Coordinates of C-alpha atoms in Angstrom, one line a residue:
X1123 CA -19.0 31.5 -113.1
X1124 CA -17.6 29.9 -109.9
X1125 CA -20.9 28.2 -109.1
X1126 CA -20.4 25.3 -106.8
X1127 CA -22.9 22.5 -107.6
X1128 CA -24.5 19.8 -105.3
X1129 CA -25.0 16.2 -105.8
X1130 CA -27.9 14.0 -104.5
X1131 CA -27.6 13.3 -100.8
X1132 CA -27.4 9.7 -101.6
X1133 CA -24.0 10.4 -103.0
X1134 CA -22.7 10.6 -99.4
X1135 CA -23.8 7.1 -98.6
X1136 CA -22.4 5.6 -101.8
X1137 CA -19.1 7.4 -101.3
X1138 CA -18.9 6.3 -97.7
X1139 CA -19.3 2.6 -98.9
X1140 CA -16.9 2.9 -101.7
X1141 CA -14.4 4.5 -99.5
X1142 CA -14.4 1.6 -97.1
X1143 CA -13.7 -0.8 -100.1
X1144 CA -11.0 1.5 -101.4
X1145 CA -9.3 1.8 -98.1
X1146 CA -9.1 -2.1 -97.8
X1147 CA -7.5 -2.0 -101.3
X1148 CA -5.1 0.7 -100.9
X1149 CA -3.9 -0.6 -97.5
X1150 CA -2.7 -3.6 -99.3
X1151 CA -0.3 -1.5 -101.3
X1152 CA 3.4 -1.3 -100.1
X1153 CA 3.8 1.5 -97.6
X1154 CA 6.2 3.7 -99.4
X1155 CA 3.5 3.9 -102.2
X1156 CA 0.5 3.7 -99.9
X1157 CA 1.3 7.0 -98.1
X1158 CA 1.3 8.9 -101.5
X1159 CA -2.0 7.2 -102.5
X1160 CA -3.7 8.1 -99.3
X1161 CA -2.5 11.6 -99.6
X1162 CA -3.9 11.9 -103.1
X1163 CA -7.3 10.6 -101.8
X1164 CA -7.3 13.2 -99.2
X1165 CA -7.2 10.9 -96.3
X1166 CA -3.9 11.9 -94.9
X1167 CA -1.4 14.9 -95.2
X1168 CA 2.0 14.8 -96.8
X1169 CA 3.4 13.9 -93.5
X1170 CA 1.2 10.9 -93.1
X1171 CA -1.0 12.3 -90.5
X1172 CA -4.7 11.3 -91.0
X1173 CA -6.9 14.1 -92.4
X1174 CA -10.4 14.3 -93.9
X1175 CA -10.0 16.4 -97.0
X1176 CA -12.1 14.2 -99.5
X1177 CA -10.7 14.0 -103.0
X1178 CA -13.6 14.2 -105.4
X1179 CA -17.3 13.2 -105.1
X1180 CA -16.8 9.5 -106.4
X1181 CA -19.0 10.3 -109.4
X1182 CA -18.0 7.4 -111.5
X1183 CA -18.2 4.7 -108.9
X1184 CA -21.6 6.1 -107.7
X1185 CA -22.8 5.9 -111.4
X1186 CA -21.6 2.2 -111.4
X1187 CA -23.6 1.4 -108.2
X1188 CA -26.8 3.2 -109.3
X1189 CA -26.8 1.5 -112.6
X1190 CA -26.4 -1.9 -110.9
X1191 CA -29.4 -1.1 -108.6
X1192 CA -31.4 0.3 -111.6
X1193 CA -31.5 -3.1 -113.3
X1194 CA -32.2 -4.9 -110.2
X1195 CA -28.7 -5.9 -109.1
X1196 CA -27.2 -6.1 -105.6
X1197 CA -24.9 -3.1 -105.0
X1198 CA -23.0 -4.8 -102.3
X1199 CA -22.0 -7.4 -104.5
X1200 CA -20.3 -5.3 -107.1
X1201 CA -18.5 -2.9 -104.8
X1202 CA -15.1 -4.1 -105.8
X1203 CA -15.9 -2.9 -109.3
X1204 CA -17.0 0.5 -108.3
X1205 CA -13.7 0.8 -106.3
X1206 CA -11.8 -0.4 -109.4
X1207 CA -13.4 2.4 -111.6
X1208 CA -12.5 5.0 -108.8
X1209 CA -8.9 3.7 -108.9
X1210 CA -8.6 3.9 -112.6
X1211 CA -10.0 7.5 -112.5
X1212 CA -7.5 8.6 -109.8
X1213 CA -4.5 6.9 -111.6
X1214 CA -5.4 9.1 -114.6
X1215 CA -5.6 12.1 -112.5
X1216 CA -2.1 11.7 -110.9
X1217 CA -0.7 11.3 -114.4
X1218 CA -2.8 14.0 -115.8
X1219 CA -1.5 16.5 -113.3
X1220 CA 2.1 15.6 -114.5
X1221 CA 1.2 16.1 -118.2
X1222 CA -0.6 19.4 -117.4
X1223 CA 2.0 20.7 -114.9
X1224 CA -0.7 21.3 -112.5
X1225 CA 0.5 22.6 -109.0
X1226 CA -2.9 21.9 -107.3
X1227 CA -5.9 19.6 -107.2
X1228 CA -8.8 20.0 -104.7
X1229 CA -6.8 23.0 -103.2
X1230 CA -3.8 20.9 -102.3
X1231 CA -0.5 20.5 -103.9
X1232 CA -0.6 17.5 -106.4
X1233 CA 1.4 14.4 -106.0
X1234 CA 4.1 15.2 -108.4
X1235 CA 4.7 18.7 -106.7
X1236 CA 5.4 17.0 -103.5
X1237 CA 7.2 13.8 -104.5
X1238 CA 8.5 14.6 -108.1
X1239 CA 7.4 13.4 -111.3
X1240 CA 9.2 10.0 -111.3
X1241 CA 7.6 9.0 -107.9
X1242 CA 4.1 10.4 -108.9
X1243 CA 4.3 8.1 -112.1
X1244 CA 5.1 5.1 -109.8
X1245 CA 2.2 6.0 -107.7
X1246 CA -0.2 6.4 -110.6
X1247 CA 1.0 2.9 -111.9
X1248 CA 0.3 1.4 -108.5
X1249 CA -3.2 2.9 -108.5
X1250 CA -3.7 1.4 -111.9
X1251 CA -2.5 -2.2 -110.7
X1252 CA -4.6 -2.1 -107.6
X1253 CA -7.7 -1.5 -109.8
X1254 CA -7.2 -4.9 -111.5
X1255 CA -6.7 -6.6 -108.2
X1256 CA -10.0 -5.1 -107.0
X1257 CA -11.8 -6.8 -109.7
X1258 CA -10.5 -10.1 -108.6
X1259 CA -12.2 -9.4 -105.3
X1260 CA -15.6 -9.9 -107.0
X1261 CA -15.2 -13.5 -106.9
X1262 CA -15.6 -13.1 -103.0
X1263 CA -18.8 -11.5 -103.5
X1264 CA -20.2 -14.5 -105.7
X1265 CA -19.5 -13.0 -109.2
X1266 CA -18.7 -15.8 -111.7
X1267 CA -15.3 -16.1 -113.2
X1268 CA -16.9 -15.4 -116.8
X1269 CA -18.2 -12.1 -115.6
X1270 CA -14.9 -11.1 -113.9
X1271 CA -13.1 -11.7 -117.1
X1272 CA -15.6 -9.9 -119.1
X1273 CA -15.6 -7.1 -116.5
X1274 CA -11.8 -6.9 -116.8
X1275 CA -12.0 -6.7 -120.8
X1276 CA -14.6 -3.8 -120.3
X1277 CA -12.4 -1.8 -118.0
X1278 CA -9.2 -2.5 -120.0
X1279 CA -10.8 -1.4 -123.3
X1280 CA -12.2 1.7 -121.4
X1281 CA -8.6 2.4 -120.3
X1282 CA -7.2 2.3 -123.7
X1283 CA -9.7 4.8 -124.8
X1284 CA -8.9 7.0 -121.9
X1285 CA -5.3 6.8 -122.6
X1286 CA -5.8 7.7 -126.4
X1287 CA -8.0 10.5 -125.4
X1288 CA -5.4 11.9 -123.1
X1289 CA -2.9 11.6 -125.9
X1290 CA -5.1 13.5 -128.2
X1291 CA -5.7 16.3 -125.5
X1292 CA -2.0 16.9 -125.3
X1293 CA -1.6 16.5 -129.1
X1294 CA -4.2 19.2 -129.7
X1295 CA -2.3 21.7 -127.7
X1296 CA 0.2 22.2 -130.5
X1297 CA -2.4 22.3 -133.2
X1298 CA -4.6 25.2 -134.6
X1299 CA -6.5 23.1 -137.0
X1300 CA -8.5 21.1 -134.5
X1301 CA -12.1 20.8 -135.4
X1302 CA -15.3 20.3 -133.4
X1303 CA -15.3 16.8 -134.7
X1304 CA -11.8 16.1 -133.4
X1305 CA -12.7 17.6 -130.0
X1306 CA -15.8 15.5 -129.7
X1307 CA -13.8 12.3 -130.5
X1308 CA -11.2 13.3 -127.9
X1309 CA -13.9 13.9 -125.3
X1310 CA -15.7 10.6 -126.1
X1311 CA -12.3 8.9 -125.2
X1312 CA -10.7 11.0 -122.5
X1313 CA -13.8 11.4 -120.3
X1314 CA -16.8 9.6 -121.7
X1315 CA -15.1 6.2 -122.0
X1316 CA -14.9 5.8 -118.1
X1317 CA -18.4 7.1 -117.7
X1318 CA -19.6 4.7 -120.1
X1319 CA -18.0 1.6 -118.6
X1320 CA -19.1 2.9 -115.1
X1321 CA -22.7 2.6 -116.1
X1322 CA -22.4 -0.5 -118.4
X1323 CA -20.4 -2.4 -115.9
X1324 CA -22.9 -1.6 -113.2
X1325 CA -25.7 -2.9 -115.5
X1326 CA -23.7 -6.0 -116.6
X1327 CA -22.8 -7.2 -113.1
X1328 CA -26.5 -6.4 -112.0
X1329 CA -28.3 -8.2 -114.9
X1330 CA -28.2 -10.7 -117.7
X1331 CA -29.8 -8.5 -120.3
X1332 CA -27.3 -7.4 -123.0
X1333 CA -29.7 -4.8 -124.5
X1334 CA -29.9 -3.1 -121.1
X1335 CA -26.0 -3.1 -120.8
X1336 CA -25.9 -1.4 -124.3
X1337 CA -28.3 1.3 -123.4
X1338 CA -26.6 2.1 -120.1
X1339 CA -23.2 2.3 -122.1
X1340 CA -24.7 5.0 -124.5
X1341 CA -26.3 6.7 -121.5
X1342 CA -22.9 7.0 -119.8
X1343 CA -21.1 7.9 -123.0
X1344 CA -23.5 10.9 -123.7
X1345 CA -23.2 11.9 -120.0
X1346 CA -19.5 11.9 -120.2
X1347 CA -19.2 14.0 -123.2
X1348 CA -21.7 16.5 -121.8
X1349 CA -19.7 16.4 -118.4
X1350 CA -16.5 17.2 -120.3
X1351 CA -18.1 20.2 -122.2
X1352 CA -19.3 21.5 -118.7
X1353 CA -15.7 21.1 -117.5
X1354 CA -14.6 23.1 -120.4
X1355 CA -16.8 26.0 -119.7
X1356 CA -15.7 26.0 -116.0
X1357 CA -12.1 25.8 -117.1
X1358 CA -12.4 29.3 -118.7
X1359 CA -15.3 31.0 -116.9
X1360 CA -15.2 29.2 -113.5
X1361 CA -13.4 30.5 -110.4
X1362 CA -10.3 28.7 -109.0
X1363 CA -12.2 28.1 -105.7
X1364 CA -14.8 26.2 -107.6
X1365 CA -12.6 24.0 -109.7
X1366 CA -10.0 23.5 -107.4
X1367 CA -7.2 23.8 -110.0
X1368 CA -4.3 26.2 -110.1
X1369 CA -4.2 27.0 -113.7
X1370 CA -6.8 27.7 -116.3
X1371 CA -7.4 25.8 -119.6
X1372 CA -6.5 28.9 -121.5
X1373 CA -3.0 29.2 -119.9
X1374 CA -2.5 25.5 -120.8
X1375 CA -3.4 26.2 -124.3
X1376 CA -6.0 23.5 -124.1
X1377 CA -8.2 23.1 -127.2
X1378 CA -11.4 22.9 -125.2
X1379 CA -14.7 23.2 -126.9
X1380 CA -15.1 27.0 -126.7
X1381 CA -11.5 27.5 -128.0
X1382 CA -12.0 25.1 -130.9
X1383 CA -15.4 26.8 -131.8
X1384 CA -13.7 30.2 -131.4
X1385 CA -11.0 29.3 -133.9
X1386 CA -13.3 27.8 -136.3
X1387 CA -15.8 30.6 -136.4
X1388 CA -13.6 33.7 -136.2
X1389 CA -12.3 35.7 -139.1
X1390 CA -9.8 38.3 -140.2
X1391 CA -7.9 40.0 -137.3
X1392 CA -9.7 38.3 -134.6
X1393 CA -8.7 34.9 -136.0
X1394 CA -5.2 36.1 -136.4
X1395 CA -5.0 37.3 -133.0
X1396 CA -6.3 33.9 -131.5
X1397 CA -3.8 32.0 -133.5
X1398 CA -0.9 34.2 -132.6
X1399 CA -1.9 33.8 -128.9
X1400 CA -2.2 30.1 -129.1
X1401 CA 1.0 29.7 -130.9
X1402 CA 2.9 30.9 -127.9
X1403 CA 4.5 28.2 -125.5
X1404 CA 2.4 29.7 -122.7
X1405 CA -0.4 32.1 -122.3
X1406 CA -0.4 34.5 -119.4
X1407 CA -1.6 37.7 -118.0
X1408 CA -3.4 40.0 -120.5
X1409 CA -3.5 37.4 -123.2
X1410 CA -5.7 35.2 -121.0
X1411 CA -8.0 38.1 -120.5
X1412 CA -7.9 38.8 -124.2
X1413 CA -8.8 35.4 -125.2
X1414 CA -11.8 35.1 -122.8
X1415 CA -13.1 38.5 -124.2
X1416 CA -12.9 37.2 -127.8
X1417 CA -14.6 33.9 -126.8
X1418 CA -17.4 36.0 -125.1
X1419 CA -17.9 38.0 -128.2
X1420 CA -18.0 34.9 -130.5
X1421 CA -20.8 33.4 -128.3
X1422 CA -18.6 30.5 -127.7
X1423 CA -20.1 29.8 -124.1
X1424 CA -23.6 29.7 -125.3
X1425 CA -22.6 27.3 -128.0
X1426 CA -20.9 25.1 -125.6
X1427 CA -23.9 25.2 -123.2
X1428 CA -26.3 24.4 -126.0
X1429 CA -24.1 21.4 -127.1
X1430 CA -23.9 20.2 -123.4
X1431 CA -27.8 20.2 -123.2
X1432 CA -28.0 18.2 -126.5
X1433 CA -25.8 15.5 -124.9
X1434 CA -27.8 15.7 -121.8
X1435 CA -31.0 15.0 -123.7
X1436 CA -29.4 12.1 -125.6
X1437 CA -28.3 10.5 -122.4
X1438 CA -31.8 10.7 -121.0
X1439 CA -33.3 9.3 -124.1
X1440 CA -30.8 6.2 -123.9
X1441 CA -32.0 5.8 -120.3
X1442 CA -35.6 5.8 -121.2
X1443 CA -35.0 3.2 -123.9
X1444 CA -34.2 0.8 -121.1
X1445 CA -38.1 1.1 -120.2
X1446 CA -37.2 0.6 -116.6
X1447 CA -39.3 2.4 -114.1
X1448 CA -37.4 2.2 -110.7
X1449 CA -36.5 4.7 -108.0
X1450 CA -32.8 4.2 -109.0
X1451 CA -33.5 5.1 -112.6
X1452 CA -35.1 8.4 -111.4
X1453 CA -31.9 8.9 -109.3
X1454 CA -29.8 8.4 -112.4
X1455 CA -31.9 11.1 -114.2
X1456 CA -31.4 13.4 -111.3
X1457 CA -27.7 12.8 -111.2
X1458 CA -27.4 13.4 -114.9
X1459 CA -29.3 16.8 -114.4
X1460 CA -27.0 17.9 -111.6
X1461 CA -23.7 17.0 -113.4
X1462 CA -24.6 18.6 -116.7
X1463 CA -26.3 21.7 -115.5
X1464 CA -23.9 22.6 -112.7
X1465 CA -22.5 25.6 -114.6
X1466 CA -25.7 26.8 -116.2

């Protein structure tokens, strides 16, 4: 596909605001680690020279801010929480690149390729720690100790789910019996947990209505699952220049939704061939082409797109359940549409 997608223009202003907060937090890190973190964020090159190669679109932190505003909260008051979410996301990316042996992210060498696996782990751990220090900055913005403690618990539980999902993602690489139910459970943890805490934490810090928080949590969860499915589609049919990664999900033997569906719905020689290819230690060259061809024949892309659409509609239903009618809610709907239809 290779289709680049856009996000609302407002994302730029949210990203710029979160970036200011993130820069303050990362600058408090010891210098030997700070340089690596600034490189990962795209704010300097590997030699320590400033540059402006932005890393990511700050989707999760923006969802947090939009959710806060949608329930009538003050965005500026919860900025440290949005920064904390972005730090957790980037901690997971640094470690994920090691686990997947990815050479590139956002068209640049990954942290572990430049500094080695050990130092990349240290850098990721530092990013993780900074996230919790960021939450403590909420007190300076007038957030109560009780809400800070609850926010810490919410983010911690999401992190545990994220780690479990990452474990399952790696575990499934060596299995041929992964079911669609297994996949959806993994996606709900690996990706959707952080989406869900982004929206629910924003709503929690911006309101006192627990029912609103629950609805925003479910909205984020469905959005996250749909987002992962779209990533799976791009991971097979997307072009490298679009996704910014150096290897495809097939070469890594990832049990993404199209592959899981293909293994479950193939028979005879086709299934035997898929199983044989996915039993190899690595998938390269003509085998990648053959897998893609088989998945096309089995209609796996259409199935994945339809399932992503279902989760998109569920996400909208949870947002509608809030009965809010604000410009920010409309912005959340538009954001969901763009995130889940970027490959369709």
